[in-house]
């Protein structure tokens, strides 16, 4: 039996449900174009882009733990105009390119969205209102009414699908997803990293120069999975599951919880892009063993 791994996300057609998450290998447009050509890659996402260039924080910006990473890069990016110039030079994309972006207020968010959406290589946008440690970002993403306002304004300025990347650092994750959906978002990405920190016991001070960072990797997975499950129960909107996926069974779990596609982050940083092929093969074998022809059939199946 040959199984079908293709999924549809809003108006995008993905060869597989496996997406490169934002922040992983996504600062170079050329690298993203290369990754988009890998057979088992469904879509690729850029590092979050803002209106103006940002240096990010000085080192140390990442701590490796037995159960994941805590990273605090500080949203380094070249700014939207330079990033689009880089995209011009990057060559073609063989799977959809999702542009992650942020702004410090609603007008700025809409301005960045308008500029990014004009580029023909960009298939969809992902609004980052959930970076856990750069001030001014989660402050928007924690408030359903502000997220609704941002989504409505962005949707007026662009004619491409808009996803909202949600924060797990609020008890209102379902309410924020609902607000995004009602304001016209085409999907949500659940979830961004959990706000976290590490302290050096010799120096008696926080290790990360930004003090706080975002926890990703295996420790995040059950939290992210719970968020996807809760959103699927309550809100009728496509979900990209994201958080600590490291095996094909994690992909299956996210899809059973209600994700239409799954984004990979820490595992790619750890093991490289070969993981896409590994997970796609595992997913196919799982479906074959279960006698399921299309991966689309398992989306939300655990809610019966
Ligand atoms: C950064 C941004 C994020 O959205 C995140 O989850 C973790 C880190 C950053 O650029 O520092």
PDB file of N, CA and C in Angstrom, residues 22-24 26-27 46-58 61 71-80 83 100-105 108-109 112 126-140 165 192-193 209-210 212-214:
ATOM      1  N   UNK A  22      10.249  28.178  12.521  1.00  0.00           N
ATOM      2  CA  UNK A  22      10.945  29.468  12.529  1.00  0.00           C
ATOM      3  C   UNK A  22      12.126  29.429  13.494  1.00  0.00           C
ATOM      4  N   UNK A  23      13.205  30.093  13.115  1.00  0.00           N
ATOM      5  CA  UNK A  23      14.356  30.228  14.008  1.00  0.00           C
ATOM      6  C   UNK A  23      15.413  29.169  13.798  1.00  0.00           C
ATOM      7  N   UNK A  24      15.113  28.172  12.965  1.00  0.00           N
ATOM      8  CA  UNK A  24      16.065  27.087  12.734  1.00  0.00           C
ATOM      9  C   UNK A  24      16.587  27.199  11.303  1.00  0.00           C
ATOM     10  N   UNK A  26      16.941  29.464   9.504  1.00  0.00           N
ATOM     11  CA  UNK A  26      16.078  30.309   8.676  1.00  0.00           C
ATOM     12  C   UNK A  26      16.541  31.736   8.520  1.00  0.00           C
ATOM     13  N   UNK A  27      17.782  32.030   8.928  1.00  0.00           N
ATOM     14  CA  UNK A  27      18.235  33.417   8.759  1.00  0.00           C
ATOM     15  C   UNK A  27      18.830  33.641   7.373  1.00  0.00           C
ATOM     16  N   UNK A  46      10.913  31.208   7.855  1.00  0.00           N
ATOM     17  CA  UNK A  46      12.072  32.079   8.108  1.00  0.00           C
ATOM     18  C   UNK A  46      12.211  32.350   9.611  1.00  0.00           C
ATOM     19  N   UNK A  47      13.390  32.809  10.021  1.00  0.00           N
ATOM     20  CA  UNK A  47      13.544  33.426  11.338  1.00  0.00           C
ATOM     21  C   UNK A  47      12.664  34.677  11.335  1.00  0.00           C
ATOM     22  N   UNK A  48      12.191  35.089  12.492  1.00  0.00           N
ATOM     23  CA  UNK A  48      11.275  36.242  12.515  1.00  0.00           C
ATOM     24  C   UNK A  48      11.964  37.524  12.035  1.00  0.00           C
ATOM     25  N   UNK A  49      11.249  38.222  11.141  1.00  0.00           N
ATOM     26  CA  UNK A  49      11.766  39.437  10.514  1.00  0.00           C
ATOM     27  C   UNK A  49      10.986  40.646  11.036  1.00  0.00           C
ATOM     28  N   UNK A  50      11.729  41.703  11.371  1.00  0.00           N
ATOM     29  CA  UNK A  50      11.089  42.942  11.822  1.00  0.00           C
ATOM     30  C   UNK A  50      11.302  44.062  10.825  1.00  0.00           C
ATOM     31  N   UNK A  51      10.757  45.230  11.153  1.00  0.00           N
ATOM     32  CA  UNK A  51      10.857  46.380  10.248  1.00  0.00           C
ATOM     33  C   UNK A  51      12.321  46.843  10.102  1.00  0.00           C
ATOM     34  N   UNK A  52      13.008  46.897  11.244  1.00  0.00           N
ATOM     35  CA  UNK A  52      14.398  47.399  11.255  1.00  0.00           C
ATOM     36  C   UNK A  52      15.354  46.266  11.602  1.00  0.00           C
ATOM     37  N   UNK A  53      16.629  46.367  11.195  1.00  0.00           N
ATOM     38  CA  UNK A  53      17.604  45.338  11.589  1.00  0.00           C
ATOM     39  C   UNK A  53      17.757  45.291  13.108  1.00  0.00           C
ATOM     40  N   UNK A  54      18.048  44.110  13.621  1.00  0.00           N
ATOM     41  CA  UNK A  54      18.315  43.939  15.066  1.00  0.00           C
ATOM     42  C   UNK A  54      19.535  43.050  15.231  1.00  0.00           C
ATOM     43  N   UNK A  55      20.465  43.459  16.098  1.00  0.00           N
ATOM     44  CA  UNK A  55      21.672  42.669  16.334  1.00  0.00           C
ATOM     45  C   UNK A  55      21.391  41.418  17.153  1.00  0.00           C
ATOM     46  N   UNK A  56      20.420  41.457  18.002  1.00  0.00           N
ATOM     47  CA  UNK A  56      20.215  40.358  18.947  1.00  0.00           C
ATOM     48  C   UNK A  56      21.116  40.536  20.155  1.00  0.00           C
ATOM     49  N   UNK A  57      21.084  39.575  21.056  1.00  0.00           N
ATOM     50  CA  UNK A  57      21.825  39.686  22.311  1.00  0.00           C
ATOM     51  C   UNK A  57      23.243  39.157  22.150  1.00  0.00           C
ATOM     52  N   UNK A  58      24.176  39.642  22.991  1.00  0.00           N
ATOM     53  CA  UNK A  58      25.523  39.045  23.002  1.00  0.00           C
ATOM     54  C   UNK A  58      25.490  37.631  23.594  1.00  0.00           C
ATOM     55  N   UNK A  61      23.860  32.865  24.295  1.00  0.00           N
ATOM     56  CA  UNK A  61      22.474  32.969  23.856  1.00  0.00           C
ATOM     57  C   UNK A  61      21.760  31.625  23.873  1.00  0.00           C
ATOM     58  N   UNK A  71      16.940  29.063  24.513  1.00  0.00           N
ATOM     59  CA  UNK A  71      17.652  30.029  23.674  1.00  0.00           C
ATOM     60  C   UNK A  71      17.087  31.430  23.826  1.00  0.00           C
ATOM     61  N   UNK A  72      18.000  32.364  23.685  1.00  0.00           N
ATOM     62  CA  UNK A  72      17.668  33.768  23.874  1.00  0.00           C
ATOM     63  C   UNK A  72      18.519  34.574  22.907  1.00  0.00           C
ATOM     64  N   UNK A  73      18.136  34.490  21.627  1.00  0.00           N
ATOM     65  CA  UNK A  73      18.931  35.161  20.587  1.00  0.00           C
ATOM     66  C   UNK A  73      18.650  36.658  20.562  1.00  0.00           C
ATOM     67  N   UNK A  74      17.444  37.045  20.936  1.00  0.00           N
ATOM     68  CA  UNK A  74      17.075  38.458  20.908  1.00  0.00           C
ATOM     69  C   UNK A  74      16.581  38.918  19.550  1.00  0.00           C
ATOM     70  N   UNK A  75      15.917  38.019  18.837  1.00  0.00           N
ATOM     71  CA  UNK A  75      15.341  38.334  17.523  1.00  0.00           C
ATOM     72  C   UNK A  75      16.332  39.002  16.549  1.00  0.00           C
ATOM     73  N   UNK A  76      17.536  38.426  16.403  1.00  0.00           N
ATOM     74  CA  UNK A  76      18.464  39.008  15.418  1.00  0.00           C
ATOM     75  C   UNK A  76      17.903  38.835  14.007  1.00  0.00           C
ATOM     76  N   UNK A  77      17.945  39.893  13.220  1.00  0.00           N
ATOM     77  CA  UNK A  77      17.489  39.774  11.820  1.00  0.00           C
ATOM     78  C   UNK A  77      17.920  41.017  11.068  1.00  0.00           C
ATOM     79  N   UNK A  78      18.029  40.904   9.744  1.00  0.00           N
ATOM     80  CA  UNK A  78      18.573  42.017   8.943  1.00  0.00           C
ATOM     81  C   UNK A  78      17.559  43.130   8.652  1.00  0.00           C
ATOM     82  N   UNK A  79      16.312  42.958   9.128  1.00  0.00           N
ATOM     83  CA  UNK A  79      15.268  43.917   8.771  1.00  0.00           C
ATOM     84  C   UNK A  79      14.613  43.501   7.470  1.00  0.00           C
ATOM     85  N   UNK A  80      13.373  43.924   7.290  1.00  0.00           N
ATOM     86  CA  UNK A  80      12.560  43.375   6.195  1.00  0.00           C
ATOM     87  C   UNK A  80      13.120  43.686   4.805  1.00  0.00           C
ATOM     88  N   UNK A  83      16.127  41.531   4.098  1.00  0.00           N
ATOM     89  CA  UNK A  83      15.758  40.119   3.956  1.00  0.00           C
ATOM     90  C   UNK A  83      15.135  39.858   2.585  1.00  0.00           C
ATOM     91  N   UNK A 100       8.059  34.379   8.795  1.00  0.00           N
ATOM     92  CA  UNK A 100       7.740  34.755  10.170  1.00  0.00           C
ATOM     93  C   UNK A 100       8.092  36.224  10.360  1.00  0.00           C
ATOM     94  N   UNK A 101       7.247  36.962  11.058  1.00  0.00           N
ATOM     95  CA  UNK A 101       7.520  38.388  11.252  1.00  0.00           C
ATOM     96  C   UNK A 101       6.974  38.849  12.591  1.00  0.00           C
ATOM     97  N   UNK A 102       7.449  40.039  13.017  1.00  0.00           N
ATOM     98  CA  UNK A 102       6.989  40.612  14.283  1.00  0.00           C
ATOM     99  C   UNK A 102       6.974  42.121  14.169  1.00  0.00           C
ATOM    100  N   UNK A 103       6.314  42.754  15.131  1.00  0.00           N
ATOM    101  CA  UNK A 103       6.357  44.211  15.242  1.00  0.00           C
ATOM    102  C   UNK A 103       6.037  44.566  16.678  1.00  0.00           C
ATOM    103  N   UNK A 104       6.381  45.792  17.069  1.00  0.00           N
ATOM    104  CA  UNK A 104       6.187  46.185  18.474  1.00  0.00           C
ATOM    105  C   UNK A 104       4.821  46.808  18.734  1.00  0.00           C
ATOM    106  N   UNK A 105       4.090  47.071  17.672  1.00  0.00           N
ATOM    107  CA  UNK A 105       2.716  47.553  17.840  1.00  0.00           C
ATOM    108  C   UNK A 105       1.944  47.177  16.581  1.00  0.00           C
ATOM    109  N   UNK A 108       2.958  48.727  13.184  1.00  0.00           N
ATOM    110  CA  UNK A 108       4.231  48.199  12.683  1.00  0.00           C
ATOM    111  C   UNK A 108       4.067  46.769  12.156  1.00  0.00           C
ATOM    112  N   UNK A 109       3.285  45.975  12.885  1.00  0.00           N
ATOM    113  CA  UNK A 109       3.006  44.599  12.437  1.00  0.00           C
ATOM    114  C   UNK A 109       2.402  44.624  11.026  1.00  0.00           C
ATOM    115  N   UNK A 112       5.054  45.690   8.329  1.00  0.00           N
ATOM    116  CA  UNK A 112       5.990  44.616   7.970  1.00  0.00           C
ATOM    117  C   UNK A 112       5.274  43.576   7.101  1.00  0.00           C
ATOM    118  N   UNK A 126       3.610  34.232   9.038  1.00  0.00           N
ATOM    119  CA  UNK A 126       3.374  33.743  10.401  1.00  0.00           C
ATOM    120  C   UNK A 126       3.721  34.869  11.368  1.00  0.00           C
ATOM    121  N   UNK A 127       2.718  35.368  12.052  1.00  0.00           N
ATOM    122  CA  UNK A 127       2.916  36.481  12.990  1.00  0.00           C
ATOM    123  C   UNK A 127       3.432  35.960  14.333  1.00  0.00           C
ATOM    124  N   UNK A 128       4.639  36.383  14.691  1.00  0.00           N
ATOM    125  CA  UNK A 128       5.223  35.992  15.975  1.00  0.00           C
ATOM    126  C   UNK A 128       4.797  37.012  17.030  1.00  0.00           C
ATOM    127  N   UNK A 129       3.815  36.623  17.834  1.00  0.00           N
ATOM    128  CA  UNK A 129       3.398  37.477  18.958  1.00  0.00           C
ATOM    129  C   UNK A 129       3.698  36.731  20.259  1.00  0.00           C
ATOM    130  N   UNK A 130       4.722  35.885  20.208  1.00  0.00           N
ATOM    131  CA  UNK A 130       4.932  34.952  21.312  1.00  0.00           C
ATOM    132  C   UNK A 130       6.385  34.741  21.698  1.00  0.00           C
ATOM    133  N   UNK A 131       7.313  35.570  21.178  1.00  0.00           N
ATOM    134  CA  UNK A 131       8.697  35.469  21.650  1.00  0.00           C
ATOM    135  C   UNK A 131       8.668  35.741  23.150  1.00  0.00           C
ATOM    136  N   UNK A 132       9.222  34.811  23.965  1.00  0.00           N
ATOM    137  CA  UNK A 132       8.978  34.916  25.406  1.00  0.00           C
ATOM    138  C   UNK A 132       9.819  35.945  26.145  1.00  0.00           C
ATOM    139  N   UNK A 133      10.827  36.543  25.475  1.00  0.00           N
ATOM    140  CA  UNK A 133      11.752  37.351  26.275  1.00  0.00           C
ATOM    141  C   UNK A 133      12.149  38.685  25.672  1.00  0.00           C
ATOM    142  N   UNK A 134      11.683  39.008  24.458  1.00  0.00           N
ATOM    143  CA  UNK A 134      11.955  40.345  23.921  1.00  0.00           C
ATOM    144  C   UNK A 134      10.740  41.203  24.249  1.00  0.00           C
ATOM    145  N   UNK A 135      10.957  42.298  24.974  1.00  0.00           N
ATOM    146  CA  UNK A 135       9.797  42.995  25.513  1.00  0.00           C
ATOM    147  C   UNK A 135       8.976  43.660  24.406  1.00  0.00           C
ATOM    148  N   UNK A 136       7.668  43.601  24.567  1.00  0.00           N
ATOM    149  CA  UNK A 136       6.748  44.188  23.611  1.00  0.00           C
ATOM    150  C   UNK A 136       6.098  43.169  22.690  1.00  0.00           C
ATOM    151  N   UNK A 137       6.595  41.934  22.656  1.00  0.00           N
ATOM    152  CA  UNK A 137       6.074  40.941  21.707  1.00  0.00           C
ATOM    153  C   UNK A 137       4.937  40.120  22.339  1.00  0.00           C
ATOM    154  N   UNK A 138       5.272  39.380  23.412  1.00  0.00           N
ATOM    155  CA  UNK A 138       4.235  38.584  24.071  1.00  0.00           C
ATOM    156  C   UNK A 138       3.145  39.458  24.683  1.00  0.00           C
ATOM    157  N   UNK A 139       3.506  40.714  24.991  1.00  0.00           N
ATOM    158  CA  UNK A 139       2.503  41.631  25.550  1.00  0.00           C
ATOM    159  C   UNK A 139       1.316  41.755  24.597  1.00  0.00           C
ATOM    160  N   UNK A 140       1.580  41.651  23.296  1.00  0.00           N
ATOM    161  CA  UNK A 140       0.482  41.643  22.315  1.00  0.00           C
ATOM    162  C   UNK A 140      -0.175  40.262  22.299  1.00  0.00           C
ATOM    163  N   UNK A 165       1.477  32.653  15.505  1.00  0.00           N
ATOM    164  CA  UNK A 165       2.201  31.725  16.383  1.00  0.00           C
ATOM    165  C   UNK A 165       1.884  32.069  17.836  1.00  0.00           C
ATOM    166  N   UNK A 192       4.897  28.490  20.499  1.00  0.00           N
ATOM    167  CA  UNK A 192       6.256  29.011  20.632  1.00  0.00           C
ATOM    168  C   UNK A 192       6.887  28.411  21.893  1.00  0.00           C
ATOM    169  N   UNK A 193       8.046  28.899  22.273  1.00  0.00           N
ATOM    170  CA  UNK A 193       8.778  28.324  23.413  1.00  0.00           C
ATOM    171  C   UNK A 193       8.209  28.786  24.754  1.00  0.00           C
ATOM    172  N   UNK A 209      22.662  36.042  28.452  1.00  0.00           N
ATOM    173  CA  UNK A 209      22.842  37.495  28.547  1.00  0.00           C
ATOM    174  C   UNK A 209      21.490  38.213  28.569  1.00  0.00           C
ATOM    175  N   UNK A 210      20.497  37.583  27.943  1.00  0.00           N
ATOM    176  CA  UNK A 210      19.154  38.160  27.988  1.00  0.00           C
ATOM    177  C   UNK A 210      18.369  37.728  29.229  1.00  0.00           C
ATOM    178  N   UNK A 212      16.357  35.752  30.411  1.00  0.00           N
ATOM    179  CA  UNK A 212      15.324  34.767  30.098  1.00  0.00           C
ATOM    180  C   UNK A 212      15.505  34.242  28.675  1.00  0.00           C
ATOM    181  N   UNK A 213      15.007  33.040  28.452  1.00  0.00           N
ATOM    182  CA  UNK A 213      15.039  32.483  27.105  1.00  0.00           C
ATOM    183  C   UNK A 213      13.800  31.636  26.874  1.00  0.00           C
ATOM    184  N   UNK A 214      13.785  30.935  25.748  1.00  0.00           N
ATOM    185  CA  UNK A 214      12.649  30.072  25.411  1.00  0.00           C
ATOM    186  C   UNK A 214      13.067  28.614  25.452  1.00  0.00           C
TER     187      UNK A 214
END
